[in-house]
Amino acid sequence: MTALQAGARARAGGLARIPAAAGAAIALVVFIAVWKLIVIISGYPPFILPAPELVAARFISAWADGTIAPHAFRTLYEVALGFGIGAGLALVVGYVLARLPLAERLLSPYLVAAQATPILALAPLLALWFGPGLTAKIVICALIVFFPVAIATMVGVRAVDARLLELARSLRATRWQIVTTLEIPAALPAIFGGLRVGVTLAVVGAIVGEWTGATRGLGVLVNIARGSLFDIPLLFATLLTIALLGIVLYGLVVLVERALVGAR
Amino acid sequence: MTATAPGRIALRGISVSFPAGRDDRLVALDGVDLVVEPGQIVALIGPNGSGKSTLLRVVAGLLAPDAGTASIDGRPIDGPDPRVGLVFQEPRLLPWRTTAANIAYPLELAGVARAERDARVATLLGTVGIEAAASQVPSQLSGGMRQRAALARTLALGPRVLLLDEPFSALDELTRERLNLELLAITARTPTTVVLVTHSVQEAIFLADRVVVLSARPGRVAADLRVSLPRPRSFGDLDAAVVSSTAHEIRAALGEAAA
Ligand SMILES: Nc1ncnc2c1ncn2[C@@H]1O[C@H](COP(=O)(O)OP(=O)(O)O)[C@@H](O)[C@H]1O
Ligand SMILES: [Mg+2]
């Protein structure tokens, strides 16, 4: 091997081996730099596009003086309940869809129709039915989480190796033992694929739900900042909070996935 | 062997067919009669598709025959039985479990307490010689080690009847011979009825008291030959004249079976 080849190989290996955290940091730096560049070149006023440092300062001050926190925790609460209920139901329904072909034939038209109808269009109706309180937000959240998790569970359970199922049967495993020791562990990677999609959608669901009428939540704060307060840096700081909420929840799901699946 | 020794397999007129296309059925077994006495080792040999695996699945209670009766110790087979252990043609290990956890799997399902499970798994790992692989997952094991783990898993419940579906066919010659000896040692320690599917005439003669030859589809018993080689056996015995005459008989029966 020549020195040149060795160098090329080391570089390729080095690039491929960038850790996820470093990758995220690079992406963030590039994003902020481009943002700042647009502000400088375009000369837009701060109420159209505030500079990154302005948003950062407002983000810190709004968290410090308690402007964002109550809204953020409210949204987090809605997301946690909606995601928990939606994903929980989806696991059960996804399993039934996988194991009862008749159920899939009967239920899938409803599922696909519900999924194809934009949640934005459904939200006002759900608000009408469930009122302006917490329930409507949880229902919207759960609904939007349900589909990806149910489908991922169905696909994952269906893909369980029939030969392993026969093995379990030959060992006289009960129906419940087959579920817990074979089907769930085997379907776990697929299920987590659905949970990753679901948790980010849950944040969308909560914000959409808040727009249909609420007194608290990040979706409400977006409207206040743009409307009565006309505090555009606060609007950006709120958007940043929403994005961070999604990233943190997604990270949590990945961590749980690593603990359960990655150890294999 | 007393009359009450457990592990007697009795199959009478066993027929099995599978749906094949529209209104058609593929007959895999056609009226198979076979009695295996307690503690006997029977080698099952026959062309591909002659229904050897199907026959084992009937005895294991995984498949109900279309016709005929199947019983163990006089009790009709109506489902998987804890006294019957089956080693499949492929290892079928759970890929997310370590070797030790795979061997412990049947014990877990049967509700055996943790401490006893660990003790039995340790013994079994030694029996099949894969102690070093105890905490590795199947993807880290060689084909031979996986098959040995599968054998250990089946032995975990201490079956009276052991059904082996070409368990050693993926192994190299030395490992295969070692496991053949180990199998004979296991059955000598605890009297076990064994039905072993193999493609090797040599292996059949070395291990078995009887060699049953199945005919090409639909499977029927084409020949039932006694191996009059004294026990305990060693690989040196395979040079004896009786071996070559038995091998000749088996090959003749197989030739007719395949025709
Ligand atoms: N579940 C099944 N469905 C349909 N056909 C099957 C099934 N199992 C086995 N067969 C067919 O039955 C015949 C006997 O199969 P098998 O018992 O596996 O033969 P062997 O083990 O002797 O090679 C083959 O023709 C096979 O294709
Ligand atoms: Mg077979």
XYZ file of C-alpha atoms and ligand atoms in Angstrom:
551
model
C 0.000 0.000 0.000
C 1.364 3.447 -0.891
C 1.385 6.347 1.524
C -1.250 8.065 -0.605
C -3.649 5.123 -0.384
C -3.068 4.887 3.332
C -3.874 8.573 3.703
C -7.010 8.302 1.584
C -8.200 5.306 3.525
C -7.583 7.034 6.860
C -9.522 10.087 5.689
C -12.472 8.041 4.477
C -12.511 6.069 7.715
C -12.217 9.303 9.712
C -15.180 10.919 7.978
C -17.339 7.849 8.375
C -16.465 7.669 12.039
C -17.758 11.140 13.047
C -19.866 10.583 16.167
C -23.549 11.542 16.069
C -23.061 14.401 18.550
C -20.304 15.959 16.421
C -22.499 15.585 13.345
C -25.343 17.421 15.083
C -22.952 20.184 16.212
C -21.659 20.681 12.666
C -25.219 20.804 11.312
C -26.155 23.405 13.947
C -23.140 25.627 13.221
C -23.827 25.540 9.467
C -27.510 26.336 10.047
C -26.766 29.344 12.265
C -24.089 30.612 9.885
C -26.431 30.481 6.885
C -29.170 32.148 8.936
C -26.842 34.967 9.985
C -25.635 35.363 6.408
C -29.220 35.739 5.133
C -29.932 38.369 7.783
C -26.824 40.354 6.790
C -27.298 40.106 3.025
C -31.058 40.649 2.927
C -31.236 43.362 5.575
C -34.708 42.186 6.687
C -35.907 43.987 9.831
C -35.955 41.949 13.097
C -39.782 41.630 12.993
C -39.445 39.627 9.744
C -36.229 37.705 10.382
C -34.400 38.367 13.652
C -30.699 37.550 13.811
C -29.683 34.300 15.558
C -28.071 36.077 18.527
C -31.261 38.096 19.054
C -33.333 34.917 19.121
C -30.824 33.256 21.439
C -30.995 36.180 23.865
C -34.808 36.177 23.792
C -34.836 32.371 24.232
C -32.758 32.712 27.403
C -34.670 35.670 28.819
C -38.086 34.135 28.079
C -37.075 30.911 29.829
C -35.556 32.868 32.739
C -38.610 35.104 33.343
C -41.094 32.239 33.044
C -42.675 33.318 29.746
C -42.088 29.993 27.968
C -41.903 27.414 30.776
C -45.618 27.021 31.666
C -46.529 26.725 27.980
C -43.710 24.245 27.308
C -44.669 22.015 30.238
C -48.297 22.082 29.196
C -47.374 20.920 25.684
C -45.013 18.301 27.079
C -47.852 17.026 29.275
C -50.223 16.760 26.315
C -47.577 15.035 24.207
C -46.694 12.544 26.947
C -50.325 11.557 27.525
C -51.276 11.552 23.846
C -48.203 9.603 22.808
C -48.578 7.117 25.652
C -52.233 6.442 24.948
C -51.920 6.482 21.149
C -48.842 4.251 21.065
C -50.260 1.909 23.706
C -53.473 1.369 21.751
C -51.533 1.076 18.508
C -49.400 -1.755 19.899
C -52.482 -3.775 20.766
C -54.323 -3.005 17.518
C -51.173 -3.586 15.440
C -50.784 -7.001 17.038
C -54.411 -7.901 16.349
C -54.089 -6.712 12.735
C -51.039 -8.921 12.313
C -52.610 -12.040 13.765
C -56.220 -11.765 12.584
C -56.355 -11.313 8.794
C -60.095 -10.652 9.028
C -59.473 -7.725 11.391
C -57.009 -6.247 8.959
C -59.452 -6.526 6.050
C -62.249 -4.915 8.081
C -60.240 -2.218 9.850
C -57.637 -1.086 7.345
C -60.055 1.028 5.252
C -60.912 3.045 8.372
C -57.287 3.343 9.375
C -56.147 4.505 5.964
C -59.069 6.937 5.659
C -58.331 8.399 9.093
C -54.679 8.702 8.193
C -55.359 10.278 4.794
C -57.595 12.989 6.307
C -55.279 15.830 7.362
C -55.166 16.243 11.110
C -55.478 20.006 10.556
C -58.912 19.393 9.032
C -59.985 16.989 11.762
C -58.784 19.080 14.692
C -61.651 21.626 14.736
C -64.178 18.796 14.718
C -62.432 17.031 17.572
C -62.313 20.310 19.501
C -66.048 20.659 18.953
C -66.665 17.157 20.288
C -64.232 17.121 23.185
C -64.303 20.765 24.215
C -61.506 23.269 24.798
C -59.815 21.272 27.580
C -57.051 18.721 27.730
C -59.080 15.857 26.237
C -59.211 17.199 22.671
C -55.416 17.706 22.599
C -54.772 14.200 23.877
C -57.181 12.718 21.328
C -55.547 14.619 18.450
C -52.081 13.596 19.660
C -53.078 9.962 20.113
C -54.751 9.877 16.706
C -51.692 11.168 14.881
C -49.376 8.772 16.754
C -51.618 5.774 16.254
C -51.167 5.023 12.563
C -47.371 4.791 12.240
C -47.053 2.751 15.432
C -49.902 0.368 14.549
C -48.573 -0.254 11.046
C -45.000 -0.741 12.293
C -46.226 -3.202 14.922
C -48.293 -5.113 12.380
C -45.389 -5.387 9.955
C -42.973 -6.349 12.722
C -45.192 -9.055 14.209
C -45.960 -10.474 10.769
C -42.285 -10.757 10.006
C -41.624 -13.013 13.007
C -40.011 -16.188 11.676
C -42.650 -18.949 11.427
C -39.964 -21.503 12.256
C -39.334 -19.812 15.609
C -43.077 -19.849 16.287
C -43.100 -23.588 15.580
C -40.152 -24.024 17.929
C -42.033 -22.213 20.702
C -45.066 -24.373 20.033
C -42.942 -27.534 20.233
C -41.770 -26.314 23.656
C -45.409 -25.929 24.699
C -45.239 -22.170 25.114
C -48.578 -20.610 26.004
C -50.122 -17.928 23.774
C -48.995 -15.242 26.237
C -45.468 -16.695 26.510
C -45.189 -16.591 22.715
C -46.180 -12.915 22.778
C -43.724 -11.921 25.496
C -40.728 -14.131 24.752
C -40.891 -14.314 20.980
C -43.172 -11.926 19.131
C -42.438 -8.727 21.041
C -38.640 -9.165 21.130
C -38.610 -10.091 17.437
C -40.828 -7.159 16.424
C -39.079 -4.611 18.655
C -36.790 -3.058 16.001
C -39.790 -2.470 13.698
C -41.933 -1.151 16.566
C -39.250 1.381 17.480
C -39.207 2.552 13.872
C -42.890 3.439 14.347
C -42.314 5.014 17.778
C -39.589 7.298 16.380
C -41.988 8.637 13.738
C -44.844 8.732 16.238
C -43.103 10.788 18.907
C -42.240 13.612 16.526
C -45.783 13.603 15.151
C -47.104 13.778 18.713
C -45.544 17.233 19.076
C -47.241 18.322 15.848
C -50.537 16.943 17.157
C -50.304 18.887 20.426
C -49.555 22.188 18.658
C -52.396 21.667 16.169
C -54.711 20.810 19.035
C -53.754 23.987 20.883
C -54.545 26.085 17.833
C -58.142 24.941 17.919
C -58.569 26.711 21.214
C -56.529 26.655 24.399
C -55.183 28.973 27.054
C -51.789 27.376 27.472
C -49.221 25.526 25.370
C -46.467 26.341 22.896
C -49.042 26.539 20.101
C -50.848 29.224 22.095
C -47.590 31.065 22.723
C -46.844 31.092 18.981
C -50.171 32.881 18.420
C -49.646 35.307 21.308
C -46.109 36.196 20.229
C -47.178 36.848 16.658
C -50.474 38.492 17.619
C -51.093 40.609 20.708
C -47.427 40.823 21.800
C -45.962 41.121 18.313
C -42.679 39.847 19.781
C -41.129 38.138 16.761
C -37.907 37.088 18.578
C -40.205 35.397 21.132
C -42.023 33.664 18.246
C -38.690 32.321 17.046
C -37.697 31.360 20.589
C -40.966 29.412 20.856
C -40.350 27.641 17.561
C -36.881 26.776 18.840
C -38.450 25.345 21.995
C -40.845 23.212 19.935
C -37.983 21.891 17.827
C -35.928 21.123 20.937
C -38.878 19.343 22.509
C -39.127 17.114 19.429
C -35.400 16.426 19.415
C -35.289 15.570 23.119
C -38.310 13.231 22.905
C -36.900 11.559 19.794
C -33.581 11.151 21.635
C -35.378 9.541 24.571
C -37.044 7.008 22.278
C -33.666 6.231 20.671
C -32.106 5.778 24.119
C -34.800 3.328 25.184
C -34.406 1.545 21.859
C -30.646 1.253 22.392
C -31.186 -0.189 25.851
C -33.699 -2.770 24.626
C -32.550 -3.581 21.100
C -29.039 -2.210 20.681
C -27.549 -4.521 23.267
C -28.128 -7.463 20.927
C -35.507 -53.307 29.277
C -38.701 -53.793 31.262
C -42.123 -53.582 29.708
C -42.869 -50.406 31.664
C -39.805 -48.466 30.462
C -41.141 -45.241 28.925
C -40.619 -43.940 25.431
C -42.341 -46.421 23.131
C -43.445 -44.853 19.849
C -46.217 -46.565 17.927
C -47.315 -45.304 14.519
C -50.011 -47.148 12.596
C -51.189 -46.298 9.101
C -49.981 -42.707 9.300
C -50.928 -40.652 6.244
C -50.234 -36.941 5.823
C -51.032 -34.733 2.857
C -50.663 -31.025 2.189
C -52.805 -28.767 0.040
C -51.118 -28.310 -3.335
C -52.794 -25.889 -5.645
C -56.534 -25.884 -6.282
C -58.405 -29.031 -5.187
C -55.208 -31.012 -5.137
C -53.196 -32.533 -2.350
C -49.605 -33.611 -2.095
C -49.311 -36.894 -0.256
C -46.220 -36.740 1.936
C -46.725 -39.932 3.968
C -48.871 -42.849 2.879
C -49.727 -45.435 5.516
C -46.538 -45.521 7.563
C -46.332 -48.223 10.254
C -43.459 -47.930 12.667
C -42.926 -49.065 16.236
C -39.860 -47.920 18.122
C -39.185 -49.740 21.376
C -38.110 -47.803 24.491
C -34.422 -46.963 24.415
C -34.044 -47.958 20.789
C -32.167 -45.798 18.329
C -33.674 -45.700 14.860
C -32.085 -43.979 11.898
C -34.516 -42.691 9.297
C -33.075 -42.432 5.844
C -34.669 -41.669 2.485
C -34.595 -39.433 -0.558
C -35.361 -35.718 -0.274
C -39.074 -35.097 0.059
C -39.838 -38.618 1.265
C -41.503 -37.210 4.366
C -38.821 -37.733 7.010
C -39.282 -34.295 8.578
C -43.052 -34.679 8.312
C -42.884 -37.974 10.201
C -40.885 -36.346 13.023
C -43.400 -33.502 13.214
C -46.196 -36.037 13.659
C -44.346 -37.716 16.529
C -43.544 -34.294 18.049
C -47.254 -33.460 18.056
C -46.810 -30.487 15.711
C -48.840 -32.022 12.901
C -51.979 -34.145 13.123
C -52.045 -36.934 10.505
C -54.953 -37.220 8.054
C -55.287 -40.894 8.908
C -53.759 -43.411 11.279
C -52.942 -43.395 14.951
C -49.826 -42.145 16.659
C -49.128 -42.801 20.321
C -46.341 -42.693 22.864
C -46.508 -45.232 25.676
C -50.055 -45.984 24.625
C -51.216 -42.369 24.918
C -52.380 -40.811 21.661
C -50.268 -37.866 20.558
C -52.531 -34.808 20.604
C -49.970 -32.013 20.752
C -46.432 -31.220 21.845
C -45.442 -33.365 24.800
C -42.774 -32.495 27.385
C -41.392 -36.026 27.162
C -40.627 -35.566 23.484
C -37.781 -33.339 22.310
C -37.253 -32.309 18.693
C -34.068 -30.890 17.196
C -35.033 -29.156 13.960
C -33.058 -29.297 10.752
C -31.992 -25.668 11.327
C -30.861 -24.521 14.798
C -33.758 -22.051 15.253
C -32.025 -20.124 18.027
C -33.561 -16.843 19.169
C -31.100 -14.339 17.661
C -31.361 -11.845 20.549
C -30.560 -14.403 23.239
C -27.136 -15.627 24.247
C -26.303 -19.305 23.886
C -26.942 -19.876 27.593
C -30.262 -18.018 27.459
C -31.301 -20.015 24.401
C -30.605 -23.279 26.215
C -32.503 -21.957 29.225
C -35.519 -21.041 27.066
C -37.517 -24.304 27.450
C -36.824 -24.271 31.197
C -38.096 -20.703 31.434
C -41.263 -21.613 29.552
C -41.777 -24.567 31.856
C -41.418 -22.317 34.895
C -38.181 -23.809 36.267
C -36.674 -21.563 38.955
C -33.687 -19.385 38.109
C -31.094 -21.182 40.227
C -31.963 -24.611 38.902
C -32.077 -23.260 35.372
C -28.559 -21.861 35.647
C -27.233 -25.122 37.048
C -28.810 -27.208 34.310
C -27.637 -24.861 31.567
C -24.075 -25.037 32.876
C -24.183 -28.846 32.703
C -25.704 -28.830 29.215
C -23.117 -26.382 27.880
C -20.503 -28.879 28.974
C -22.359 -31.862 27.541
C -22.227 -30.417 24.034
C -18.864 -28.698 24.548
C -19.726 -25.037 24.005
C -18.982 -23.551 27.441
C -16.815 -20.885 25.791
C -19.778 -19.628 23.757
C -22.174 -19.323 26.701
C -22.509 -15.545 26.553
C -22.280 -15.122 22.782
C -25.284 -14.551 20.553
C -26.055 -16.941 17.668
C -24.673 -14.613 14.976
C -21.257 -14.956 16.634
C -21.315 -18.770 16.548
C -20.228 -21.185 13.846
C -22.875 -23.394 12.254
C -21.676 -26.354 14.270
C -21.867 -24.493 17.552
C -25.380 -23.304 16.762
C -26.492 -26.863 16.080
C -24.915 -27.996 19.353
C -26.718 -25.217 21.219
C -29.976 -26.408 19.639
C -29.239 -29.965 20.786
C -28.504 -28.758 24.319
C -31.756 -26.768 24.333
C -33.722 -29.894 23.420
C -31.930 -31.936 26.090
C -32.778 -29.322 28.730
C -36.157 -30.827 29.553
C -34.713 -34.350 29.747
C -36.839 -35.896 26.992
C -37.652 -39.621 26.961
C -38.007 -39.480 23.198
C -35.439 -37.558 21.196
C -36.193 -36.663 17.587
C -33.289 -35.382 15.524
C -33.766 -33.972 12.026
C -30.411 -34.122 10.249
C -28.834 -32.430 13.257
C -25.234 -33.024 12.297
C -25.387 -32.530 8.548
C -23.887 -29.031 8.684
C -20.937 -30.058 10.827
C -17.384 -30.908 9.876
C -16.331 -34.550 10.116
C -14.538 -34.288 13.481
C -17.314 -32.361 15.230
C -19.831 -34.755 13.770
C -17.987 -37.805 15.125
C -17.590 -36.147 18.491
C -21.290 -35.406 18.692
C -22.162 -38.922 17.532
C -20.155 -40.307 20.458
C -21.708 -37.750 22.790
C -25.186 -38.760 21.658
C -24.423 -42.427 22.349
C -23.070 -41.476 25.784
C -26.196 -39.452 26.577
C -28.506 -42.297 25.583
C -26.390 -44.774 27.539
C -26.668 -42.600 30.683
C -30.409 -41.980 30.426
C -32.299 -44.517 28.375
C -33.749 -42.436 25.551
C -35.681 -43.469 22.490
C -34.102 -41.789 19.484
C -35.352 -41.260 15.952
C -32.636 -39.641 13.882
C -32.969 -38.464 10.291
C -29.706 -38.662 8.414
C -28.374 -38.789 4.884
C -25.227 -40.593 5.930
C -25.294 -44.376 5.724
C -22.172 -44.469 7.899
C -23.777 -42.335 10.600
C -26.947 -44.433 10.471
C -25.013 -47.647 11.038
C -22.786 -46.197 13.717
C -25.622 -44.811 15.819
C -28.665 -46.925 15.186
C -30.114 -50.249 16.287
C -32.355 -50.125 13.242
C -32.253 -48.285 9.960
C -35.645 -47.469 8.448
C -35.623 -46.534 4.777
C -38.481 -44.372 3.460
C -39.471 -44.534 -0.206
C -39.647 -41.484 -2.445
C -42.901 -39.510 -2.262
C -45.348 -40.601 -1.084
C -43.289 -41.821 1.857
C -43.715 -45.449 2.899
C -41.463 -47.744 4.876
C -39.379 -49.367 2.132
C -37.024 -51.318 4.387
C -36.425 -51.877 8.087
C -32.923 -53.196 8.704
C -31.324 -54.310 11.952
C -27.749 -53.207 12.700
C -26.079 -56.096 14.511
C -23.092 -54.193 15.784
C -22.489 -54.664 19.522
C -22.508 -51.733 21.954
C -20.631 -49.800 23.161
C -19.444 -48.835 19.722
C -16.346 -46.980 18.602
C -15.341 -45.639 15.236
C -12.973 -48.600 14.847
C -16.053 -50.831 14.577
C -16.976 -49.137 11.342
C -14.360 -51.292 9.595
C -16.103 -54.544 10.516
C -17.452 -56.786 7.775
C -20.974 -56.542 9.196
C -20.883 -52.811 8.531
C -20.141 -53.129 4.866
C -22.840 -55.743 4.363
C -25.385 -53.581 6.245
C -24.317 -50.538 4.257
C -24.787 -52.547 1.101
C -28.328 -53.503 2.162
C -29.222 -49.902 3.014
C -27.899 -48.604 -0.286
C -29.804 -51.289 -2.169
C -33.027 -50.332 -0.348
C -32.352 -46.645 -0.975
C -31.752 -47.361 -4.650
C -35.106 -49.078 -4.898
C -36.734 -46.358 -2.775
C -35.513 -43.612 -5.059
C -36.540 -45.470 -8.232
N -46.129 -27.373 5.486
C -46.080 -27.940 4.268
N -46.905 -27.502 3.285
C -46.880 -28.052 2.066
N -46.062 -29.047 1.701
C -45.220 -29.539 2.620
C -45.183 -29.010 3.954
N -44.246 -29.681 4.653
C -43.718 -30.590 3.792
N -44.315 -30.519 2.585
C -44.031 -31.380 1.432
O -44.097 -32.723 1.850
C -43.068 -33.504 1.280
C -42.243 -34.151 2.369
O -41.522 -33.113 3.022
P -40.471 -33.415 4.193
O -41.141 -34.190 5.251
O -39.856 -32.130 4.567
O -39.402 -34.348 3.432
P -37.926 -34.742 3.871
O -37.676 -34.238 5.239
O -37.884 -36.228 3.768
O -37.014 -34.123 2.850
C -42.264 -32.562 0.394
O -42.711 -32.720 -0.932
C -42.616 -31.196 0.916
O -42.553 -30.242 -0.101
Mg -36.349 -32.837 6.007
